[in-house]
Amino acid sequence: MNYAKYLVVLLSASLFGATAQAQEPTGTLAKIKKSGVITLGVRDGSIPFSYLDDKQQYQGYSIDLCMKVVAALQKRPGLASLKVAMNPVTSANRIPLMANGTIDLECGSTTNNLERQQQVAFAPTMFVVANRLLAKKTSNIHTLADMKGKTLVATAGTSTLKQMTILNREQNLGMNIVVGKDHPESFLMVETGRAAAEANDDILLASQRANAKRPDDYQITADALSVEPYGIMLRKDDPAFKKAVDDALIAYYKSGDDVYRLYHKWFLSPIPPKNINLRFPMPPELINVLARPTDSPDPAAYAVVPDAQKAASKKR
């Protein structure tokens, strides 16, 4: 027996096996390859990010971005026939459903912050918002100080609810803070007079006002209570899947006009179900992050640089 030849064959087989094992997907990539399905966590009422239209179909800016990720994943070996399932989530249950494996990507309007990064991971930032207040014009609420002793509503499970609770205590405002189960219910409380104002992200407030029965009855405060990044959420400690998602989004962000056309579709054009135009120009902070993608939860990472400010004026 030629032992030298036998050893060469054995070594080659071992190396081939090790290479194949190294290339075998793990974590979420293994999960979706085995099932043939990737499950997106979607929202019923986060217009224009993720919501149900009048045909009971989920759509929105965040869902479109998630589908860009899915298209990139379908180019990977064994994932060409990957199917998409939509699983509705709320502000309160989105993180538990991510952690327990029910959803694989959360395509909503979720703030990326340090506290949440202890539980989940985020793809590169897709939007940058400021927290503000929405109230009826007749209420004469222009700043948070004007809410002293009044009822404020914020949505369950949001970073805004936590922030308002802290500010209420720190500034001794004596507000009665009530909780809406979702964004539509929070707005309904203001509409029906059960709350004097709603605290939320400015783009969500702009959407609520635009879709109200009488939009001119409402105003959004000018003062920003905080600046926060939105990101597509995924499971923590899954570096292979995060890299696949990050690579897909970064490539899209740097694709040129495509990402700006997508923004125009959802924020500067009539959108279903009521064909209302939000007329919300791309914030310079978002222009900055599209040029320099990051998944940082630090608001300082989204400071506007001069080049982004110039670009923002051209995009308006």
Coordinates of C-alpha atoms in Angstrom, one line a residue:
M1 CA 0.0 0.0 0.0
N2 CA 1.3 3.5 -0.9
Y3 CA 1.0 5.2 2.5
A4 CA 2.3 8.5 1.2
K5 CA -0.4 8.6 -1.4
Y6 CA -3.0 7.5 1.3
L7 CA -1.9 10.4 3.6
V8 CA -2.2 12.9 0.7
V9 CA -5.7 11.7 -0.1
L10 CA -6.7 11.7 3.6
L11 CA -5.3 15.2 4.1
S12 CA -7.0 16.5 1.0
A13 CA -10.3 15.1 2.2
S14 CA -9.9 16.6 5.6
L15 CA -9.1 20.0 4.1
F16 CA -12.1 19.8 1.8
G17 CA -14.3 18.9 4.7
A18 CA -13.0 21.7 6.8
T19 CA -13.5 24.2 4.0
A20 CA -17.1 23.0 3.3
Q21 CA -17.8 23.2 7.1
A22 CA -16.3 26.7 7.2
Q23 CA -18.6 27.8 4.3
E24 CA -21.7 26.3 5.8
P25 CA -24.0 29.1 7.1
T26 CA -24.7 29.5 10.8
G27 CA -27.2 31.4 12.9
T28 CA -29.9 33.2 11.0
L29 CA -28.4 32.3 7.6
A30 CA -28.6 28.6 8.5
K31 CA -32.2 29.1 9.9
I32 CA -33.5 30.7 6.7
K33 CA -31.6 28.3 4.4
K34 CA -33.2 25.3 6.2
S35 CA -36.7 26.7 6.3
G36 CA -36.6 28.5 2.9
V37 CA -38.3 31.5 4.5
I38 CA -37.2 34.8 6.0
T39 CA -39.7 36.4 8.3
L40 CA -40.0 40.2 8.4
G41 CA -41.4 41.9 11.5
V42 CA -43.8 44.6 10.1
R43 CA -46.0 47.3 11.6
D44 CA -49.7 48.0 11.1
G45 CA -49.6 51.8 11.5
S46 CA -46.0 53.2 11.2
I47 CA -46.7 55.3 8.1
P48 CA -44.7 55.7 5.9
F49 CA -42.2 53.1 7.2
S50 CA -44.3 50.0 7.6
Y51 CA -48.1 49.8 7.5
L52 CA -51.2 48.2 6.1
D53 CA -52.7 49.9 3.1
D54 CA -56.4 49.8 2.1
K55 CA -55.9 46.4 0.5
Q56 CA -54.5 45.0 3.7
Q57 CA -51.0 44.7 2.2
Y58 CA -47.9 45.7 4.1
Q59 CA -45.7 48.3 2.6
G60 CA -43.5 51.3 3.4
Y61 CA -40.0 52.7 3.2
S62 CA -38.6 50.2 5.8
I63 CA -40.2 47.2 4.1
D64 CA -38.7 48.3 0.7
L65 CA -35.3 48.5 2.3
C66 CA -35.7 45.1 3.9
M67 CA -36.7 43.7 0.4
K68 CA -33.4 45.1 -0.9
V69 CA -31.7 43.0 1.7
V70 CA -33.8 39.9 0.8
A71 CA -32.8 40.4 -2.9
A72 CA -29.1 40.4 -1.9
L73 CA -29.6 37.3 0.3
Q74 CA -31.2 35.4 -2.6
K75 CA -28.0 35.7 -4.6
R76 CA -26.2 33.6 -2.0
P77 CA -25.8 29.8 -2.5
G78 CA -28.8 27.8 -1.5
L79 CA -31.0 30.9 -1.0
A80 CA -32.2 31.6 -4.5
S81 CA -35.8 30.5 -3.8
L82 CA -35.9 32.2 -0.4
K83 CA -39.5 33.2 0.4
V84 CA -40.7 36.2 2.5
A85 CA -43.2 36.0 5.4
M86 CA -44.7 39.1 7.0
N87 CA -45.2 38.9 10.8
P88 CA -46.9 41.9 12.5
V89 CA -45.2 43.3 15.6
T90 CA -45.8 46.1 18.0
S91 CA -43.5 48.5 19.8
A92 CA -43.9 46.4 22.9
N93 CA -43.2 42.9 21.5
R94 CA -40.7 43.5 18.6
I95 CA -37.6 42.9 20.7
P96 CA -38.9 39.6 22.3
L97 CA -40.1 38.3 19.0
M98 CA -36.6 39.0 17.5
A99 CA -34.8 37.4 20.4
N100 CA -36.9 34.2 20.3
G101 CA -36.5 33.7 16.6
T102 CA -40.0 34.5 15.5
I103 CA -38.8 37.3 13.2
D104 CA -35.5 37.6 11.4
L105 CA -35.5 41.3 10.3
E106 CA -37.6 44.0 11.9
C107 CA -38.8 46.4 9.3
G108 CA -40.5 49.2 11.2
S109 CA -39.5 52.5 12.8
T110 CA -37.2 51.4 15.6
T111 CA -34.8 53.7 17.4
N112 CA -31.2 52.3 17.7
N113 CA -29.9 53.2 21.2
L114 CA -27.4 51.8 23.6
E115 CA -30.0 50.1 25.8
R116 CA -31.5 48.2 22.9
Q117 CA -28.0 47.2 21.6
Q118 CA -27.7 45.1 24.8
Q119 CA -30.5 42.9 23.4
V120 CA -30.4 43.2 19.6
A121 CA -28.3 44.4 16.8
F122 CA -29.0 47.1 14.1
A123 CA -28.2 47.4 10.5
P124 CA -26.7 50.7 9.2
T125 CA -29.0 53.6 10.0
M126 CA -31.9 54.1 7.5
F127 CA -33.4 57.3 9.0
V128 CA -32.7 60.1 11.5
V129 CA -35.5 61.6 13.5
A130 CA -36.1 64.2 16.2
N131 CA -38.6 63.7 19.0
R132 CA -41.3 66.5 19.2
L133 CA -44.8 67.0 20.4
L134 CA -48.1 67.1 18.3
A135 CA -51.1 69.0 19.7
K136 CA -54.2 70.8 18.4
K137 CA -53.4 74.4 17.5
T138 CA -56.1 75.5 19.9
S139 CA -54.2 74.0 22.8
N140 CA -51.3 76.6 22.5
I141 CA -48.7 74.0 23.2
H142 CA -45.4 75.1 21.7
T143 CA -42.8 73.6 24.1
L144 CA -42.6 70.8 26.6
A145 CA -42.9 73.4 29.4
D146 CA -46.4 74.2 28.1
M147 CA -47.4 70.6 29.0
K148 CA -47.0 71.2 32.8
G149 CA -49.9 69.5 34.6
K150 CA -51.5 68.2 31.4
T151 CA -52.0 64.7 29.9
L152 CA -49.3 63.5 27.4
V153 CA -49.6 60.3 25.4
A154 CA -46.7 58.2 24.1
T155 CA -46.7 54.7 22.5
A156 CA -46.0 51.6 24.6
G157 CA -42.5 50.2 24.2
T158 CA -41.0 53.3 22.5
S159 CA -37.9 55.1 23.6
T160 CA -40.0 58.3 23.5
L161 CA -42.1 57.0 26.4
K162 CA -39.1 56.4 28.5
Q163 CA -37.7 59.8 27.6
M164 CA -40.9 61.6 28.5
T165 CA -41.0 59.8 31.9
I166 CA -37.5 61.0 32.7
L167 CA -38.1 64.6 31.5
N168 CA -41.4 64.7 33.4
R169 CA -39.5 63.9 36.6
E170 CA -36.4 66.0 36.0
Q171 CA -38.3 69.1 35.0
N172 CA -41.0 68.6 37.6
L173 CA -43.7 69.0 35.0
G174 CA -46.4 67.0 36.8
M175 CA -47.7 65.6 33.5
N176 CA -50.1 62.7 33.5
I177 CA -48.5 60.3 31.0
V178 CA -50.8 57.8 29.4
V179 CA -49.8 55.0 27.0
G180 CA -51.2 54.2 23.6
K181 CA -50.9 50.5 22.5
D182 CA -49.7 51.7 19.0
H183 CA -49.2 55.0 17.1
P184 CA -52.7 55.2 15.7
E185 CA -54.2 54.9 19.2
S186 CA -51.8 57.5 20.6
F187 CA -52.9 60.0 17.9
L188 CA -56.6 59.1 18.6
M189 CA -56.1 60.1 22.2
V190 CA -55.1 63.6 21.1
E191 CA -57.8 63.7 18.4
T192 CA -60.6 62.9 21.0
G193 CA -59.2 65.1 23.7
R194 CA -58.1 62.4 26.1
A195 CA -54.5 63.8 25.8
A196 CA -53.3 67.3 25.2
A197 CA -50.3 66.2 23.2
E198 CA -48.6 63.2 21.8
A199 CA -44.8 62.7 22.0
N200 CA -43.3 60.8 19.1
D201 CA -40.7 61.0 16.3
D202 CA -41.3 64.0 14.1
I203 CA -41.8 62.0 10.9
L204 CA -44.4 59.8 12.5
L205 CA -46.2 62.9 13.8
A206 CA -46.0 64.5 10.3
S207 CA -47.6 61.3 8.9
Q208 CA -50.4 61.3 11.5
R209 CA -51.1 65.0 10.9
A210 CA -51.2 64.5 7.1
N211 CA -53.6 61.6 7.4
A212 CA -55.9 63.3 10.0
K213 CA -59.5 64.2 9.1
R214 CA -58.6 67.9 9.6
P215 CA -54.8 68.2 9.2
D216 CA -54.8 72.0 9.7
D217 CA -56.1 71.5 13.3
Y218 CA -52.7 70.2 14.4
Q219 CA -49.2 71.5 14.9
I220 CA -45.8 70.0 15.7
T221 CA -43.5 71.7 18.1
A222 CA -40.3 73.2 16.7
D223 CA -38.0 72.2 19.6
A224 CA -36.3 68.9 19.2
L225 CA -36.3 66.9 22.4
S226 CA -33.7 64.4 21.0
V227 CA -32.1 63.2 17.8
E228 CA -32.3 59.5 17.2
P229 CA -31.4 57.0 14.4
Y230 CA -33.8 54.4 13.0
G231 CA -32.4 51.0 12.0
I232 CA -33.5 47.6 10.8
M233 CA -33.3 45.4 13.8
L234 CA -31.7 41.9 13.8
R235 CA -30.5 39.3 16.3
K236 CA -27.5 40.1 18.4
D237 CA -24.3 38.0 18.3
D238 CA -24.9 36.8 14.7
P239 CA -21.9 38.4 12.9
A240 CA -22.4 36.5 9.6
F241 CA -26.0 37.6 9.1
K242 CA -25.2 41.1 10.2
K243 CA -22.4 41.4 7.7
A244 CA -24.7 40.1 4.9
V245 CA -27.4 42.6 5.9
D246 CA -24.9 45.5 6.3
D247 CA -23.2 44.8 3.0
A248 CA -26.5 44.8 1.2
L249 CA -27.7 48.1 2.7
I250 CA -24.4 49.8 2.3
A251 CA -24.2 48.8 -1.3
Y252 CA -27.7 50.2 -1.8
Y253 CA -27.0 53.4 0.0
K254 CA -24.0 54.0 -2.2
S255 CA -25.9 53.0 -5.4
G256 CA -26.4 56.6 -6.4
D257 CA -29.8 58.0 -7.2
D258 CA -31.7 54.8 -6.3
V259 CA -31.9 55.5 -2.6
Y260 CA -33.0 59.1 -3.2
R261 CA -35.7 57.9 -5.5
L262 CA -36.9 55.5 -2.8
Y263 CA -37.0 58.4 -0.3
H264 CA -38.9 60.6 -2.8
K265 CA -41.4 57.8 -3.2
W266 CA -42.3 57.7 0.5
F267 CA -41.7 61.2 1.8
L268 CA -42.2 63.6 -1.1
S269 CA -44.9 61.9 -3.2
P270 CA -48.5 60.9 -2.7
I271 CA -48.7 57.6 -0.8
P272 CA -51.5 55.1 -0.2
P273 CA -54.0 54.7 1.2
K274 CA -55.1 58.3 1.0
N275 CA -52.6 59.5 -1.6
I276 CA -51.3 62.2 0.8
N277 CA -47.9 63.8 0.3
L278 CA -46.0 64.1 3.6
R279 CA -43.7 66.8 2.0
F280 CA -40.9 65.8 4.3
P281 CA -37.5 66.7 2.7
M282 CA -34.6 64.4 3.4
P283 CA -33.0 65.6 6.7
P284 CA -29.3 66.6 6.3
E285 CA -28.5 64.1 9.0
L286 CA -29.8 61.3 6.8
I287 CA -27.9 62.6 3.8
N288 CA -24.8 62.5 5.9
V289 CA -25.3 58.9 7.1
L290 CA -26.2 57.6 3.6
A291 CA -22.8 58.9 2.5
R292 CA -21.0 57.5 5.6
P293 CA -23.1 54.5 6.8
T294 CA -23.0 53.7 10.5
D295 CA -24.9 51.6 13.0
S296 CA -23.9 53.9 15.9
P297 CA -26.5 54.6 18.6
D298 CA -24.8 57.8 19.5
P299 CA -26.7 60.9 18.5
A300 CA -23.3 62.7 18.1
A301 CA -22.5 60.4 15.2
Y302 CA -25.3 62.1 13.2
A303 CA -24.1 65.7 13.5
V304 CA -24.5 67.5 10.2
V305 CA -21.3 68.1 8.3
P306 CA -21.0 71.1 5.9
D307 CA -21.0 68.9 2.8
A308 CA -24.2 67.2 3.9
Q309 CA -25.8 70.6 4.6
K310 CA -25.1 71.7 1.1
A311 CA -26.4 68.5 -0.3
A312 CA -29.5 68.8 1.7
S313 CA -30.3 72.2 0.3
K314 CA -30.0 70.8 -3.2
K315 CA -32.3 67.8 -2.4
R316 CA -35.1 70.0 -1.1

